[in-house]
PDB file of C-alpha atoms in Angstrom:
ATOM      1  CA  ASP A   1      59.799 -17.228 -27.266  1.00  0.00           C
ATOM      2  CA  LYS A   2      58.882 -20.114 -29.569  1.00  0.00           C
ATOM      3  CA  LEU A   3      58.236 -22.914 -27.817  1.00  0.00           C
ATOM      4  CA  GLN A   4      54.959 -20.347 -25.874  1.00  0.00           C
ATOM      5  CA  ASN A   5      52.215 -21.403 -28.268  1.00  0.00           C
ATOM      6  CA  ASN A   6      53.971 -25.638 -29.217  1.00  0.00           C
ATOM      7  CA  GLY A   7      54.234 -28.907 -27.055  1.00  0.00           C
ATOM      8  CA  ILE A   8      54.117 -32.016 -26.601  1.00  0.00           C
ATOM      9  CA  ALA A   9      50.843 -34.473 -25.825  1.00  0.00           C
ATOM     10  CA  PHE A  10      51.741 -37.942 -23.450  1.00  0.00           C
ATOM     11  CA  LEU A  11      48.247 -40.211 -24.759  1.00  0.00           C
ATOM     12  CA  GLN A  12      47.267 -43.140 -23.126  1.00  0.00           C
ATOM     13  CA  GLU A  13      44.543 -45.408 -24.005  1.00  0.00           C
ATOM     14  CA  THR A  14      43.491 -44.128 -27.268  1.00  0.00           C
ATOM     15  CA  HIS A  15      41.522 -46.513 -29.029  1.00  0.00           C
ATOM     16  CA  SER A  16      42.901 -46.038 -32.087  1.00  0.00           C
ATOM     17  CA  THR A  17      43.418 -47.955 -34.590  1.00  0.00           C
ATOM     18  CA  SER A  18      46.018 -48.198 -38.112  1.00  0.00           C
ATOM     19  CA  VAL A  19      41.990 -46.894 -39.837  1.00  0.00           C
ATOM     20  CA  CYS A  20      42.392 -43.560 -38.459  1.00  0.00           C
ATOM     21  CA  GLU A  21      46.184 -42.483 -38.108  1.00  0.00           C
ATOM     22  CA  GLU A  22      45.388 -40.556 -41.662  1.00  0.00           C
ATOM     23  CA  GLU A  23      42.165 -38.877 -40.088  1.00  0.00           C
ATOM     24  CA  TRP A  24      43.377 -38.112 -36.480  1.00  0.00           C
ATOM     25  CA  LYS A  25      46.750 -36.204 -38.261  1.00  0.00           C
ATOM     26  CA  SER A  26      45.038 -34.721 -40.230  1.00  0.00           C
ATOM     27  CA  ASP A  27      42.145 -33.811 -37.699  1.00  0.00           C
ATOM     28  CA  TRP A  28      45.269 -32.332 -35.248  1.00  0.00           C
ATOM     29  CA  GLY A  29      47.482 -30.862 -37.114  1.00  0.00           C
ATOM     30  CA  GLY A  30      50.609 -31.580 -35.739  1.00  0.00           C
ATOM     31  CA  GLU A  31      53.272 -34.877 -36.123  1.00  0.00           C
ATOM     32  CA  LEU A  32      51.152 -37.636 -34.092  1.00  0.00           C
ATOM     33  CA  LEU A  33      53.926 -41.302 -33.297  1.00  0.00           C
ATOM     34  CA  PHE A  34      51.218 -44.084 -32.686  1.00  0.00           C
ATOM     35  CA  SER A  35      51.367 -47.498 -31.256  1.00  0.00           C
ATOM     36  CA  ASN A  36      47.462 -48.244 -31.410  1.00  0.00           C
ATOM     37  CA  GLY A  37      45.506 -51.741 -29.516  1.00  0.00           C
ATOM     38  CA  SER A  38      41.845 -52.178 -30.567  1.00  0.00           C
ATOM     39  CA  SER A  39      39.568 -49.712 -32.050  1.00  0.00           C
ATOM     40  CA  ASN A  40      37.710 -50.426 -27.827  1.00  0.00           C
ATOM     41  CA  SER A  41      40.874 -51.300 -25.646  1.00  0.00           C
ATOM     42  CA  ARG A  42      44.540 -49.818 -26.166  1.00  0.00           C
ATOM     43  CA  GLY A  43      47.069 -47.353 -27.788  1.00  0.00           C
ATOM     44  CA  VAL A  44      48.837 -45.071 -26.729  1.00  0.00           C
ATOM     45  CA  ILE A  45      49.630 -41.393 -29.064  1.00  0.00           C
ATOM     46  CA  ILE A  46      53.056 -39.028 -28.162  1.00  0.00           C
ATOM     47  CA  GLY A  47      51.575 -35.461 -30.328  1.00  0.00           C
ATOM     48  CA  PHE A  48      53.516 -33.007 -31.084  1.00  0.00           C
ATOM     49  CA  THR A  49      51.025 -29.073 -32.202  1.00  0.00           C
ATOM     50  CA  LYS A  50      51.336 -27.900 -35.552  1.00  0.00           C
ATOM     51  CA  GLY A  51      54.962 -25.634 -36.023  1.00  0.00           C
ATOM     52  CA  PHE A  52      56.770 -27.694 -32.622  1.00  0.00           C
ATOM     53  CA  ASP A  53      60.020 -27.518 -34.710  1.00  0.00           C
ATOM     54  CA  VAL A  54      61.512 -31.146 -33.570  1.00  0.00           C
ATOM     55  CA  THR A  55      63.680 -33.658 -35.350  1.00  0.00           C
ATOM     56  CA  PHE A  56      62.363 -37.133 -35.779  1.00  0.00           C
ATOM     57  CA  GLU A  57      65.695 -39.840 -34.994  1.00  0.00           C
ATOM     58  CA  GLN A  58      63.630 -43.397 -33.174  1.00  0.00           C
ATOM     59  CA  THR A  59      61.506 -44.326 -32.320  1.00  0.00           C
ATOM     60  CA  THR A  60      60.009 -47.133 -31.367  1.00  0.00           C
ATOM     61  CA  GLN A  61      56.536 -48.512 -30.539  1.00  0.00           C
ATOM     62  CA  ASP A  62      54.706 -52.640 -29.305  1.00  0.00           C
ATOM     63  CA  LYS A  63      52.031 -53.963 -30.944  1.00  0.00           C
ATOM     64  CA  ASN A  64      50.004 -54.474 -27.942  1.00  0.00           C
ATOM     65  CA  GLY A  65      49.323 -50.487 -28.201  1.00  0.00           C
ATOM     66  CA  ARG A  66      51.247 -50.120 -24.560  1.00  0.00           C
ATOM     67  CA  ILE A  67      54.138 -49.065 -25.129  1.00  0.00           C
ATOM     68  CA  LEU A  68      55.285 -45.322 -27.906  1.00  0.00           C
ATOM     69  CA  ILE A  69      59.316 -44.139 -27.298  1.00  0.00           C
ATOM     70  CA  SER A  70      61.109 -41.398 -29.432  1.00  0.00           C
ATOM     71  CA  ASP A  71      64.248 -40.284 -30.054  1.00  0.00           C
ATOM     72  CA  VAL A  72      63.972 -36.287 -30.759  1.00  0.00           C
ATOM     73  CA  THR A  73      66.546 -33.428 -31.006  1.00  0.00           C
ATOM     74  CA  VAL A  74      63.892 -30.122 -29.649  1.00  0.00           C
ATOM     75  CA  ASP A  75      66.621 -26.548 -29.974  1.00  0.00           C
ATOM     76  CA  SER A  76      69.229 -29.290 -30.277  1.00  0.00           C
ATOM     77  CA  LEU A  77      68.759 -30.691 -27.115  1.00  0.00           C
ATOM     78  CA  LYS A  78      67.767 -34.677 -27.718  1.00  0.00           C
ATOM     79  CA  TYR A  79      65.145 -36.507 -25.616  1.00  0.00           C
ATOM     80  CA  THR A  80      63.642 -39.587 -24.997  1.00  0.00           C
ATOM     81  CA  LEU A  81      59.940 -39.650 -25.089  1.00  0.00           C
ATOM     82  CA  ILE A  82      59.119 -42.592 -23.682  1.00  0.00           C
ATOM     83  CA  ASN A  83      54.496 -43.050 -23.189  1.00  0.00           C
ATOM     84  CA  LEU A  84      53.484 -46.468 -21.212  1.00  0.00           C
ATOM     85  CA  TYR A  85      49.909 -47.223 -21.083  1.00  0.00           C
ATOM     86  CA  ASN A  86      50.500 -50.249 -18.315  1.00  0.00           C
ATOM     87  CA  ALA A  87      47.621 -53.532 -18.189  1.00  0.00           C
ATOM     88  CA  ASN A  88      45.579 -54.247 -15.490  1.00  0.00           C
ATOM     89  CA  SER A  89      46.456 -57.045 -13.891  1.00  0.00           C
ATOM     90  CA  GLU A  90      49.471 -57.712 -11.715  1.00  0.00           C
ATOM     91  CA  HIS A  91      50.810 -60.736 -14.598  1.00  0.00           C
ATOM     92  CA  ASP A  92      50.085 -58.969 -17.884  1.00  0.00           C
ATOM     93  CA  GLN A  93      52.172 -56.064 -15.815  1.00  0.00           C
ATOM     94  CA  ILE A  94      54.967 -57.232 -15.662  1.00  0.00           C
ATOM     95  CA  ASN A  95      55.431 -58.576 -19.115  1.00  0.00           C
ATOM     96  CA  THR A  96      54.698 -55.125 -20.217  1.00  0.00           C
ATOM     97  CA  LEU A  97      57.498 -54.228 -17.870  1.00  0.00           C
ATOM     98  CA  ASN A  98      59.845 -56.527 -19.530  1.00  0.00           C
ATOM     99  CA  SER A  99      58.539 -56.314 -22.678  1.00  0.00           C
ATOM    100  CA  PHE A 100      59.078 -52.259 -22.646  1.00  0.00           C
ATOM    101  CA  ASN A 101      62.743 -52.618 -20.390  1.00  0.00           C
ATOM    102  CA  ASP A 102      63.049 -54.444 -23.848  1.00  0.00           C
ATOM    103  CA  HIS A 103      62.860 -51.779 -26.117  1.00  0.00           C
ATOM    104  CA  ILE A 104      63.822 -49.531 -24.013  1.00  0.00           C
ATOM    105  CA  GLN A 105      67.340 -50.797 -24.983  1.00  0.00           C
ATOM    106  CA  LYS A 106      66.985 -49.805 -28.330  1.00  0.00           C
ATOM    107  CA  HIS A 107      67.328 -46.376 -27.517  1.00  0.00           C
ATOM    108  CA  ALA A 108      70.783 -44.076 -26.563  1.00  0.00           C
ATOM    109  CA  ASN A 109      71.492 -44.450 -22.536  1.00  0.00           C
ATOM    110  CA  ASP A 110      72.900 -41.268 -23.292  1.00  0.00           C
ATOM    111  CA  TYR A 111      74.092 -38.872 -20.672  1.00  0.00           C
ATOM    112  CA  ASP A 112      72.583 -35.870 -23.170  1.00  0.00           C
ATOM    113  CA  GLN A 113      69.720 -37.982 -23.951  1.00  0.00           C
ATOM    114  CA  PHE A 114      66.714 -36.404 -21.252  1.00  0.00           C
ATOM    115  CA  PRO A 115      64.502 -38.192 -20.895  1.00  0.00           C
ATOM    116  CA  ILE A 116      61.032 -37.261 -20.130  1.00  0.00           C
ATOM    117  CA  PHE A 117      58.495 -40.569 -19.510  1.00  0.00           C
ATOM    118  CA  MET A 118      54.659 -39.628 -18.873  1.00  0.00           C
ATOM    119  CA  GLY A 119      51.586 -42.592 -18.789  1.00  0.00           C
ATOM    120  CA  ASP A 120      49.834 -44.542 -16.559  1.00  0.00           C
ATOM    121  CA  LEU A 121      51.080 -47.242 -14.797  1.00  0.00           C
ATOM    122  CA  ASN A 122      48.331 -49.491 -13.482  1.00  0.00           C
ATOM    123  CA  PHE A 123      49.347 -49.034  -9.274  1.00  0.00           C
ATOM    124  CA  ILE A 124      50.424 -46.600  -7.242  1.00  0.00           C
ATOM    125  CA  PHE A 125      52.816 -46.607  -4.323  1.00  0.00           C
ATOM    126  CA  ASP A 126      51.360 -45.338  -1.668  1.00  0.00           C
ATOM    127  CA  THR A 127      48.307 -46.218   0.232  1.00  0.00           C
ATOM    128  CA  GLN A 128      48.268 -43.788   1.948  1.00  0.00           C
ATOM    129  CA  LEU A 129      48.522 -40.844  -0.618  1.00  0.00           C
ATOM    130  CA  ASP A 130      47.677 -42.585  -4.513  1.00  0.00           C
ATOM    131  CA  ALA A 131      44.299 -43.979  -3.375  1.00  0.00           C
ATOM    132  CA  LEU A 132      40.972 -44.459  -1.510  1.00  0.00           C
ATOM    133  CA  GLY A 133      40.171 -47.661   0.088  1.00  0.00           C
ATOM    134  CA  GLY A 134      40.403 -50.926  -2.122  1.00  0.00           C
ATOM    135  CA  ASN A 135      44.145 -53.059  -2.048  1.00  0.00           C
ATOM    136  CA  PRO A 136      45.907 -51.204  -5.605  1.00  0.00           C
ATOM    137  CA  LEU A 137      48.917 -52.956  -4.277  1.00  0.00           C
ATOM    138  CA  PHE A 138      51.264 -55.122  -7.545  1.00  0.00           C
ATOM    139  CA  TYR A 139      53.741 -55.553  -5.513  1.00  0.00           C
ATOM    140  CA  ARG A 140      56.200 -56.867  -8.171  1.00  0.00           C
ATOM    141  CA  SER A 141      55.309 -54.978 -10.974  1.00  0.00           C
ATOM    142  CA  ILE A 142      56.615 -51.767  -8.331  1.00  0.00           C
ATOM    143  CA  ALA A 143      59.658 -53.408  -7.662  1.00  0.00           C
ATOM    144  CA  SER A 144      59.537 -54.819 -11.502  1.00  0.00           C
ATOM    145  CA  PHE A 145      59.438 -50.720 -12.727  1.00  0.00           C
ATOM    146  CA  ILE A 146      61.588 -48.388 -10.119  1.00  0.00           C
ATOM    147  CA  LYS A 147      64.471 -50.906 -11.940  1.00  0.00           C
ATOM    148  CA  ILE A 148      63.251 -48.971 -14.909  1.00  0.00           C
ATOM    149  CA  GLN A 149      62.447 -45.881 -13.642  1.00  0.00           C
ATOM    150  CA  GLU A 150      66.208 -46.392 -11.818  1.00  0.00           C
ATOM    151  CA  LYS A 151      68.243 -47.777 -15.079  1.00  0.00           C
ATOM    152  CA  ILE A 152      66.566 -44.467 -17.242  1.00  0.00           C
ATOM    153  CA  ASP A 153      66.781 -42.372 -14.529  1.00  0.00           C
ATOM    154  CA  VAL A 154      63.303 -40.346 -13.919  1.00  0.00           C
ATOM    155  CA  SER A 155      61.260 -39.818 -11.058  1.00  0.00           C
ATOM    156  CA  ASP A 156      57.721 -38.996 -10.436  1.00  0.00           C
ATOM    157  CA  ILE A 157      58.070 -35.138 -10.284  1.00  0.00           C
ATOM    158  CA  PHE A 158      54.768 -34.433  -8.429  1.00  0.00           C
ATOM    159  CA  ARG A 159      55.839 -36.160  -5.210  1.00  0.00           C
ATOM    160  CA  ILE A 160      58.847 -34.429  -4.996  1.00  0.00           C
ATOM    161  CA  ARG A 161      57.591 -31.749  -5.008  1.00  0.00           C
ATOM    162  CA  TYR A 162      54.706 -32.384  -3.212  1.00  0.00           C
ATOM    163  CA  PRO A 163      55.739 -34.689  -1.183  1.00  0.00           C
ATOM    164  CA  HIS A 164      52.051 -35.053   1.259  1.00  0.00           C
ATOM    165  CA  THR A 165      49.629 -33.829  -0.915  1.00  0.00           C
ATOM    166  CA  LYS A 166      46.211 -37.007  -1.258  1.00  0.00           C
ATOM    167  CA  ARG A 167      45.895 -37.609  -5.048  1.00  0.00           C
ATOM    168  CA  PHE A 168      43.459 -40.581  -5.437  1.00  0.00           C
ATOM    169  CA  THR A 169      44.747 -42.571  -8.124  1.00  0.00           C
ATOM    170  CA  PHE A 170      42.743 -45.294  -6.991  1.00  0.00           C
ATOM    171  CA  GLY A 171      39.580 -44.945  -5.845  1.00  0.00           C
ATOM    172  CA  GLN A 172      37.597 -48.497  -4.544  1.00  0.00           C
ATOM    173  CA  LYS A 173      34.309 -48.805  -6.268  1.00  0.00           C
ATOM    174  CA  SER A 174      30.577 -47.630  -3.723  1.00  0.00           C
ATOM    175  CA  LYS A 175      28.197 -49.581  -2.953  1.00  0.00           C
ATOM    176  CA  TYR A 176      24.913 -47.197  -4.056  1.00  0.00           C
TER     177      TYR A 176
END
């Protein structure tokens, strides 16, 4: 199988800038798509292993290093690859999600196009399953994301496969 040793990587908080792109591409060996932040924050990358046979149709990135969307074709199948690194505060999350919604409009939403969504949302859906302490809820951010999620028809495969498994993506800082 020609895909056995090939793959796609979705990276968030890369701290990438335009200065490092050529060096990183050379080190990686395959194709890299960037949405750069600054050298000390943000940045997302979609990377393809060397020899991965992919055709790039259209790529969109935001200017803040949080959003990267690419329409690609692999083995005659069309995919929309989405990498999102959401902000930390609810206000900034809403702005990022609104920007994401604007950017995704530029990409094909055909029924023959398969979306693959990866990233760091910086909020959780279930305090019992996804958090350990603290108050990690962002109600307006979650509502905004659910609208987008339904629009692009993606789901959380981990939650579908493991509906009752606890995985803490948020933990309250220790007092000690």
